[in-house]
PDB file of C-alpha atoms and ligand atoms in Angstrom:
ATOM      1  CA  MET A   1       0.040   0.075   0.280  1.00 47.00           C
ATOM      2  CA  THR A   2       1.146   3.221  -0.596  1.00 56.00           C
ATOM      3  CA  ASN A   3       1.553   6.349   1.745  1.00 78.00           C
ATOM      4  CA  THR A   4      -1.706   7.340   4.236  1.00 92.00           C
ATOM      5  CA  PRO A   5      -2.813  10.296   3.023  1.00 96.00           C
ATOM      6  CA  VAL A   6      -3.021  13.418   5.485  1.00 98.00           C
ATOM      7  CA  ILE A   7      -6.704  14.802   4.605  1.00 98.00           C
ATOM      8  CA  GLY A   8      -8.223  18.285   6.611  1.00 98.00           C
ATOM      9  CA  VAL A   9     -11.383  19.109   6.857  1.00 98.00           C
ATOM     10  CA  LEU A  10     -12.350  22.293   6.527  1.00 98.00           C
ATOM     11  CA  ALA A  11     -14.031  23.630  10.022  1.00 98.00           C
ATOM     12  CA  LEU A  12     -15.049  27.071   9.764  1.00 97.00           C
ATOM     13  CA  GLN A  13     -18.889  25.859  10.449  1.00 95.00           C
ATOM     14  CA  GLY A  14     -20.530  22.736   9.626  1.00 94.00           C
ATOM     15  CA  ASP A  15     -20.393  19.123   9.959  1.00 94.00           C
ATOM     16  CA  VAL A  16     -17.126  18.720  10.616  1.00 97.00           C
ATOM     17  CA  ARG A  17     -16.760  15.744  12.933  1.00 97.00           C
ATOM     18  CA  GLU A  18     -18.809  13.090  10.526  1.00 97.00           C
ATOM     19  CA  HIS A  19     -16.284  13.644   7.987  1.00 98.00           C
ATOM     20  CA  LEU A  20     -13.030  12.765   9.771  1.00 98.00           C
ATOM     21  CA  ILE A  21     -14.942   9.586  11.437  1.00 97.00           C
ATOM     22  CA  ALA A  22     -15.750   8.567   7.849  1.00 97.00           C
ATOM     23  CA  LEU A  23     -12.520   9.569   6.486  1.00 98.00           C
ATOM     24  CA  ALA A  24     -10.398   7.638   9.153  1.00 97.00           C
ATOM     25  CA  ALA A  25     -13.004   5.080   8.412  1.00 96.00           C
ATOM     26  CA  ALA A  26     -12.092   5.169   4.625  1.00 96.00           C
ATOM     27  CA  ASP A  27      -8.048   4.677   5.811  1.00 95.00           C
ATOM     28  CA  ALA A  28      -6.916   8.250   5.677  1.00 97.00           C
ATOM     29  CA  VAL A  29      -5.452  10.763   8.581  1.00 98.00           C
ATOM     30  CA  ALA A  30      -7.831  12.961   9.069  1.00 98.00           C
ATOM     31  CA  ARG A  31      -7.843  16.779  10.902  1.00 98.00           C
ATOM     32  CA  PRO A  32      -9.762  19.535  10.978  1.00 98.00           C
ATOM     33  CA  VAL A  33      -8.161  22.587   9.254  1.00 98.00           C
ATOM     34  CA  ARG A  34      -9.422  26.388  10.309  1.00 97.00           C
ATOM     35  CA  ARG A  35      -6.000  28.334   9.339  1.00 97.00           C
ATOM     36  CA  PRO A  36      -3.496  28.696   6.657  1.00 98.00           C
ATOM     37  CA  GLU A  37      -0.846  26.764   8.279  1.00 98.00           C
ATOM     38  CA  GLU A  38      -2.607  23.852   8.480  1.00 98.00           C
ATOM     39  CA  LEU A  39      -3.826  23.498   5.362  1.00 98.00           C
ATOM     40  CA  ALA A  40      -0.257  23.268   4.025  1.00 98.00           C
ATOM     41  CA  GLU A  41      -0.103  20.394   5.895  1.00 97.00           C
ATOM     42  CA  VAL A  42      -2.762  18.260   4.058  1.00 98.00           C
ATOM     43  CA  ASP A  43      -2.646  16.197   1.415  1.00 97.00           C
ATOM     44  CA  ALA A  44      -6.359  16.878   0.822  1.00 98.00           C
ATOM     45  CA  LEU A  45      -9.846  18.649   1.885  1.00 98.00           C
ATOM     46  CA  VAL A  46     -12.976  18.326   2.087  1.00 98.00           C
ATOM     47  CA  ILE A  47     -15.589  20.885   2.621  1.00 98.00           C
ATOM     48  CA  PRO A  48     -18.481  19.620   4.703  1.00 98.00           C
ATOM     49  CA  GLY A  49     -21.945  20.814   4.691  1.00 96.00           C
ATOM     50  CA  GLY A  50     -23.538  23.526   6.501  1.00 96.00           C
ATOM     51  CA  GLU A  51     -24.263  27.249   5.140  1.00 96.00           C
ATOM     52  CA  SER A  52     -22.442  28.066   2.256  1.00 97.00           C
ATOM     53  CA  THR A  53     -22.969  31.883   2.982  1.00 97.00           C
ATOM     54  CA  THR A  54     -21.198  31.737   6.234  1.00 97.00           C
ATOM     55  CA  MET A  55     -18.667  29.909   5.548  1.00 97.00           C
ATOM     56  CA  SER A  56     -17.958  32.313   2.669  1.00 96.00           C
ATOM     57  CA  LYS A  57     -18.310  34.910   5.082  1.00 97.00           C
ATOM     58  CA  LEU A  58     -16.125  32.377   8.077  1.00 97.00           C
ATOM     59  CA  ALA A  59     -13.353  32.047   4.738  1.00 97.00           C
ATOM     60  CA  VAL A  60     -12.733  35.667   4.376  1.00 96.00           C
ATOM     61  CA  LEU A  61     -12.378  36.633   8.249  1.00 96.00           C
ATOM     62  CA  PHE A  62     -10.119  33.904   9.162  1.00 96.00           C
ATOM     63  CA  GLY A  63      -7.704  34.804   6.124  1.00 97.00           C
ATOM     64  CA  MET A  64      -8.240  31.788   4.029  1.00 98.00           C
ATOM     65  CA  LEU A  65     -10.117  32.622   1.093  1.00 97.00           C
ATOM     66  CA  GLU A  66      -6.975  33.178  -1.104  1.00 97.00           C
ATOM     67  CA  PRO A  67      -4.846  30.099   0.139  1.00 98.00           C
ATOM     68  CA  LEU A  68      -7.965  27.744  -0.620  1.00 98.00           C
ATOM     69  CA  ARG A  69      -8.388  29.535  -4.053  1.00 97.00           C
ATOM     70  CA  GLU A  70      -4.361  28.813  -4.606  1.00 97.00           C
ATOM     71  CA  ARG A  71      -4.045  25.160  -3.418  1.00 98.00           C
ATOM     72  CA  VAL A  72      -7.316  24.080  -5.243  1.00 97.00           C
ATOM     73  CA  ALA A  73      -5.971  26.141  -8.816  1.00 96.00           C
ATOM     74  CA  ALA A  74      -2.629  24.199  -7.579  1.00 96.00           C
ATOM     75  CA  GLY A  75      -4.264  20.555  -7.777  1.00 96.00           C
ATOM     76  CA  MET A  76      -5.270  19.927  -4.371  1.00 98.00           C
ATOM     77  CA  PRO A  77      -7.811  17.281  -4.373  1.00 98.00           C
ATOM     78  CA  VAL A  78     -11.111  18.127  -2.895  1.00 98.00           C
ATOM     79  CA  TYR A  79     -14.541  17.005  -1.879  1.00 98.00           C
ATOM     80  CA  GLY A  80     -17.334  19.131  -1.286  1.00 98.00           C
ATOM     81  CA  THR A  81     -20.510  18.367  -0.056  1.00 98.00           C
ATOM     82  CA  CYS A  82     -23.791  20.116   0.097  1.00 97.00           C
ATOM     83  CA  ALA A  83     -22.635  23.633   0.734  1.00 97.00           C
ATOM     84  CA  GLY A  84     -18.995  22.407   0.439  1.00 98.00           C
ATOM     85  CA  MET A  85     -20.351  21.622  -3.556  1.00 98.00           C
ATOM     86  CA  ILE A  86     -21.336  25.133  -3.464  1.00 98.00           C
ATOM     87  CA  MET A  87     -17.653  26.267  -2.633  1.00 98.00           C
ATOM     88  CA  LEU A  88     -16.652  24.507  -5.502  1.00 98.00           C
ATOM     89  CA  ALA A  89     -18.929  25.777  -7.810  1.00 98.00           C
ATOM     90  CA  ASP A  90     -17.542  27.868 -10.837  1.00 97.00           C
ATOM     91  CA  LYS A  91     -21.015  29.769 -10.710  1.00 97.00           C
ATOM     92  CA  LEU A  92     -23.921  29.827  -8.887  1.00 97.00           C
ATOM     93  CA  LEU A  93     -27.513  30.526  -8.587  1.00 97.00           C
ATOM     94  CA  ASP A  94     -29.587  31.536  -5.710  1.00 96.00           C
ATOM     95  CA  GLY A  95     -26.445  32.753  -4.009  1.00 95.00           C
ATOM     96  CA  ARG A  96     -26.021  35.971  -2.298  1.00 95.00           C
ATOM     97  CA  GLU A  97     -24.878  38.784  -3.795  1.00 92.00           C
ATOM     98  CA  ASP A  98     -21.467  38.898  -1.914  1.00 91.00           C
ATOM     99  CA  GLN A  99     -21.187  35.285  -1.451  1.00 94.00           C
ATOM    100  CA  GLU A 100     -17.734  33.846  -2.717  1.00 92.00           C
ATOM    101  CA  THR A 101     -16.403  30.527  -4.159  1.00 96.00           C
ATOM    102  CA  LEU A 102     -13.209  28.508  -4.750  1.00 97.00           C
ATOM    103  CA  GLY A 103     -14.402  27.201  -7.975  1.00 96.00           C
ATOM    104  CA  GLY A 104     -12.632  24.473  -9.272  1.00 97.00           C
ATOM    105  CA  ILE A 105     -15.402  22.328 -10.911  1.00 98.00           C
ATOM    106  CA  ASP A 106     -16.802  24.213 -14.438  1.00 98.00           C
ATOM    107  CA  MET A 107     -20.287  23.645 -13.139  1.00 98.00           C
ATOM    108  CA  ILE A 108     -23.076  26.115 -12.646  1.00 98.00           C
ATOM    109  CA  VAL A 109     -24.806  25.478  -9.402  1.00 98.00           C
ATOM    110  CA  ARG A 110     -28.293  26.503  -7.894  1.00 97.00           C
ATOM    111  CA  ARG A 111     -28.488  26.956  -4.276  1.00 97.00           C
ATOM    112  CA  ASN A 112     -31.531  25.363  -1.687  1.00 95.00           C
ATOM    113  CA  ALA A 113     -32.642  23.769  -5.606  1.00 96.00           C
ATOM    114  CA  PHE A 114     -34.355  20.732  -3.553  1.00 93.00           C
ATOM    115  CA  GLY A 115     -36.379  23.125  -1.378  1.00 85.00           C
ATOM    116  CA  ARG A 116     -36.541  24.084   2.437  1.00 73.00           C
ATOM    117  CA  GLN A 117     -35.242  22.236   5.682  1.00 64.00           C
ATOM    118  CA  ASN A 118     -38.069  20.614   6.235  1.00 68.00           C
ATOM    119  CA  GLU A 119     -38.158  19.223   2.360  1.00 79.00           C
ATOM    120  CA  SER A 120     -35.491  17.248   3.429  1.00 90.00           C
ATOM    121  CA  PHE A 121     -35.079  13.897   2.233  1.00 94.00           C
ATOM    122  CA  GLU A 122     -32.686  10.460   1.593  1.00 95.00           C
ATOM    123  CA  ALA A 123     -32.499   8.776  -1.783  1.00 95.00           C
ATOM    124  CA  LYS A 124     -30.350   6.105  -3.119  1.00 96.00           C
ATOM    125  CA  ILE A 125     -28.243   7.042  -5.284  1.00 97.00           C
ATOM    126  CA  ASP A 126     -26.552   5.080  -8.321  1.00 98.00           C
ATOM    127  CA  PHE A 127     -22.780   6.304  -8.105  1.00 98.00           C
ATOM    128  CA  ALA A 128     -20.637   5.803 -11.009  1.00 98.00           C
ATOM    129  CA  GLY A 129     -17.139   4.159 -10.352  1.00 97.00           C
ATOM    130  CA  ILE A 130     -18.855   3.103  -6.792  1.00 97.00           C
ATOM    131  CA  GLU A 131     -19.639  -0.812  -6.445  1.00 96.00           C
ATOM    132  CA  GLY A 132     -22.064  -2.961  -4.290  1.00 96.00           C
ATOM    133  CA  GLY A 133     -25.159  -0.957  -5.047  1.00 97.00           C
ATOM    134  CA  PRO A 134     -26.509   2.776  -4.594  1.00 98.00           C
ATOM    135  CA  VAL A 135     -25.035   4.785  -1.702  1.00 97.00           C
ATOM    136  CA  GLU A 136     -27.461   6.439   0.725  1.00 94.00           C
ATOM    137  CA  GLY A 137     -27.549  10.137   0.436  1.00 94.00           C
ATOM    138  CA  VAL A 138     -28.897  12.751   2.609  1.00 95.00           C
ATOM    139  CA  PHE A 139     -30.150  16.003   1.301  1.00 96.00           C
ATOM    140  CA  ILE A 140     -30.664  18.626   3.018  1.00 94.00           C
ATOM    141  CA  ARG A 141     -31.492  22.278   1.766  1.00 94.00           C
ATOM    142  CA  ALA A 142     -29.586  20.460  -0.783  1.00 96.00           C
ATOM    143  CA  PRO A 143     -28.148  22.577  -4.353  1.00 97.00           C
ATOM    144  CA  TRP A 144     -27.894  20.644  -7.589  1.00 97.00           C
ATOM    145  CA  VAL A 145     -25.965  20.798 -10.534  1.00 98.00           C
ATOM    146  CA  GLU A 146     -27.840  22.996 -13.509  1.00 98.00           C
ATOM    147  CA  SER A 147     -25.029  22.282 -16.216  1.00 98.00           C
ATOM    148  CA  VAL A 148     -21.359  21.184 -16.352  1.00 98.00           C
ATOM    149  CA  GLY A 149     -18.465  22.122 -18.961  1.00 97.00           C
ATOM    150  CA  ALA A 150     -17.082  19.305 -21.075  1.00 96.00           C
ATOM    151  CA  ALA A 151     -14.324  18.563 -18.847  1.00 96.00           C
ATOM    152  CA  ALA A 152     -16.624  17.845 -15.388  1.00 97.00           C
ATOM    153  CA  GLU A 153     -17.604  14.115 -15.430  1.00 98.00           C
ATOM    154  CA  VAL A 154     -21.553  13.446 -13.953  1.00 98.00           C
ATOM    155  CA  LEU A 155     -20.716  10.707 -11.399  1.00 98.00           C
ATOM    156  CA  ALA A 156     -25.023  10.555 -10.338  1.00 98.00           C
ATOM    157  CA  THR A 157     -27.863  12.115 -11.156  1.00 98.00           C
ATOM    158  CA  TYR A 158     -31.943  12.110  -8.484  1.00 96.00           C
ATOM    159  CA  ASP A 159     -34.514  12.894 -10.490  1.00 94.00           C
ATOM    160  CA  GLY A 160     -33.699  13.962 -13.529  1.00 96.00           C
ATOM    161  CA  HIS A 161     -30.580  16.250 -11.421  1.00 97.00           C
ATOM    162  CA  THR A 162     -27.107  16.064 -11.475  1.00 98.00           C
ATOM    163  CA  VAL A 163     -26.288  15.467  -8.071  1.00 98.00           C
ATOM    164  CA  ALA A 164     -22.759  14.348  -8.181  1.00 98.00           C
ATOM    165  CA  VAL A 165     -19.735  15.725 -10.207  1.00 98.00           C
ATOM    166  CA  ARG A 166     -16.108  14.721 -10.657  1.00 98.00           C
ATOM    167  CA  GLN A 167     -13.653  17.224 -12.461  1.00 98.00           C
ATOM    168  CA  GLY A 168     -10.259  15.749 -12.247  1.00 96.00           C
ATOM    169  CA  LYS A 169      -9.280  15.646  -8.668  1.00 97.00           C
ATOM    170  CA  VAL A 170     -12.207  17.806  -7.554  1.00 98.00           C
ATOM    171  CA  LEU A 171     -15.059  16.097  -6.668  1.00 98.00           C
ATOM    172  CA  ALA A 172     -18.543  17.346  -5.451  1.00 98.00           C
ATOM    173  CA  THR A 173     -22.084  15.834  -4.213  1.00 98.00           C
ATOM    174  CA  SER A 174     -25.390  17.780  -3.357  1.00 98.00           C
ATOM    175  CA  PHE A 175     -26.212  14.808  -0.604  1.00 97.00           C
ATOM    176  CA  HIS A 176     -24.546  13.970   2.571  1.00 96.00           C
ATOM    177  CA  PRO A 177     -22.642  10.685   2.854  1.00 95.00           C
ATOM    178  CA  GLU A 178     -21.143  11.368   5.996  1.00 93.00           C
ATOM    179  CA  LEU A 179     -24.373  10.549   8.034  1.00 93.00           C
ATOM    180  CA  THR A 180     -24.936   7.694   6.872  1.00 92.00           C
ATOM    181  CA  GLY A 181     -22.526   5.269   7.812  1.00 90.00           C
ATOM    182  CA  ASP A 182     -21.807   4.436   4.413  1.00 93.00           C
ATOM    183  CA  ASP A 183     -18.034   5.517   3.654  1.00 95.00           C
ATOM    184  CA  ARG A 184     -18.146   4.356   0.026  1.00 97.00           C
ATOM    185  CA  VAL A 185     -17.803   7.498  -0.938  1.00 98.00           C
ATOM    186  CA  HIS A 186     -15.090   9.035   1.081  1.00 98.00           C
ATOM    187  CA  ALA A 187     -12.704   5.538   0.188  1.00 97.00           C
ATOM    188  CA  TYR A 188     -13.921   6.597  -3.504  1.00 98.00           C
ATOM    189  CA  PHE A 189     -12.318  10.177  -2.434  1.00 98.00           C
ATOM    190  CA  VAL A 190      -8.940   8.705  -0.634  1.00 98.00           C
ATOM    191  CA  GLU A 191      -8.479   6.519  -3.272  1.00 97.00           C
ATOM    192  CA  MET A 192      -8.249   9.524  -5.588  1.00 96.00           C
ATOM    193  CA  VAL A 193      -6.104  11.282  -2.901  1.00 97.00           C
ATOM    194  CA  ARG A 194      -3.647   7.991  -3.141  1.00 95.00           C
ATOM    195  CA  ALA A 195      -3.444   7.856  -7.130  1.00 93.00           C
ATOM    196  CA  GLY A 196      -2.147  10.981  -6.499  1.00 88.00           C
ATOM    197  CA  LEU A 197       0.504  10.840  -4.372  1.00 79.00           C
TER     198      LEU A 197
HETATM  199  N1  LIG B 201     -26.729  20.841   3.816  1.00 85.00           N
HETATM  200  C1  LIG B 201     -26.159  22.168   3.472  1.00 85.00           C
HETATM  201  O1  LIG B 201     -25.100  21.914   3.027  1.00 85.00           O
HETATM  202  C2  LIG B 201     -26.819  23.172   3.408  1.00 85.00           C
HETATM  203  C3  LIG B 201     -26.282  23.888   1.903  1.00 85.00           C
HETATM  204  C4  LIG B 201     -27.180  25.409   2.310  1.00 85.00           C
HETATM  205  N2  LIG B 201     -28.318  25.188   2.010  1.00 85.00           N
HETATM  206  C5  LIG B 201     -26.411  26.613   1.753  1.00 85.00           C
HETATM  207  O2  LIG B 201     -26.814  27.085   1.167  1.00 85.00           O
HETATM  208  O3  LIG B 201     -25.233  26.332   2.263  1.00 85.00           O
END
């Protein structure tokens, strides 16, 4: 086996702990990342779900926006779930005026597209590249992907809408696999990271 990757979870806001647990279960070393020095020490990053407008504000406040953009542009593997997917969109619909994203995937993401908090749901999702049957997805005020550019690959759809996309080393899902105890999406990401070490 190759080196064990060190994967950070962006810990400005959101469900950080669940990702740390899922990454550890998928054989990575996982640690929270809040500061630029901590970002510099990880091989890859997970951006959790939460509230993307708050996450964007805190990234500016903590001096993390530019360091994050630079690492993503330099080819660091990143996986964003829900609000994290929003952060990885090159273009956003229904965002707040002052909302910043990091970019990373040539896609247009619509925020809150699946409805409000009380319209949250779980669904079985067929995920290209993941074996053993569909993964369980938890959707909480989830975004969907309106369209992707030529370099981006759609890995999963739900109800006709794109809910998982990969472009090179950047992965994004509308849903939260970290809340289900099914660690296969994290294992898929850990493999992506390991392939580049
Ligand atoms: N579960 C989530 O991450 C929700 C995302 C939230 N709707 C946002 O705009 O950031």
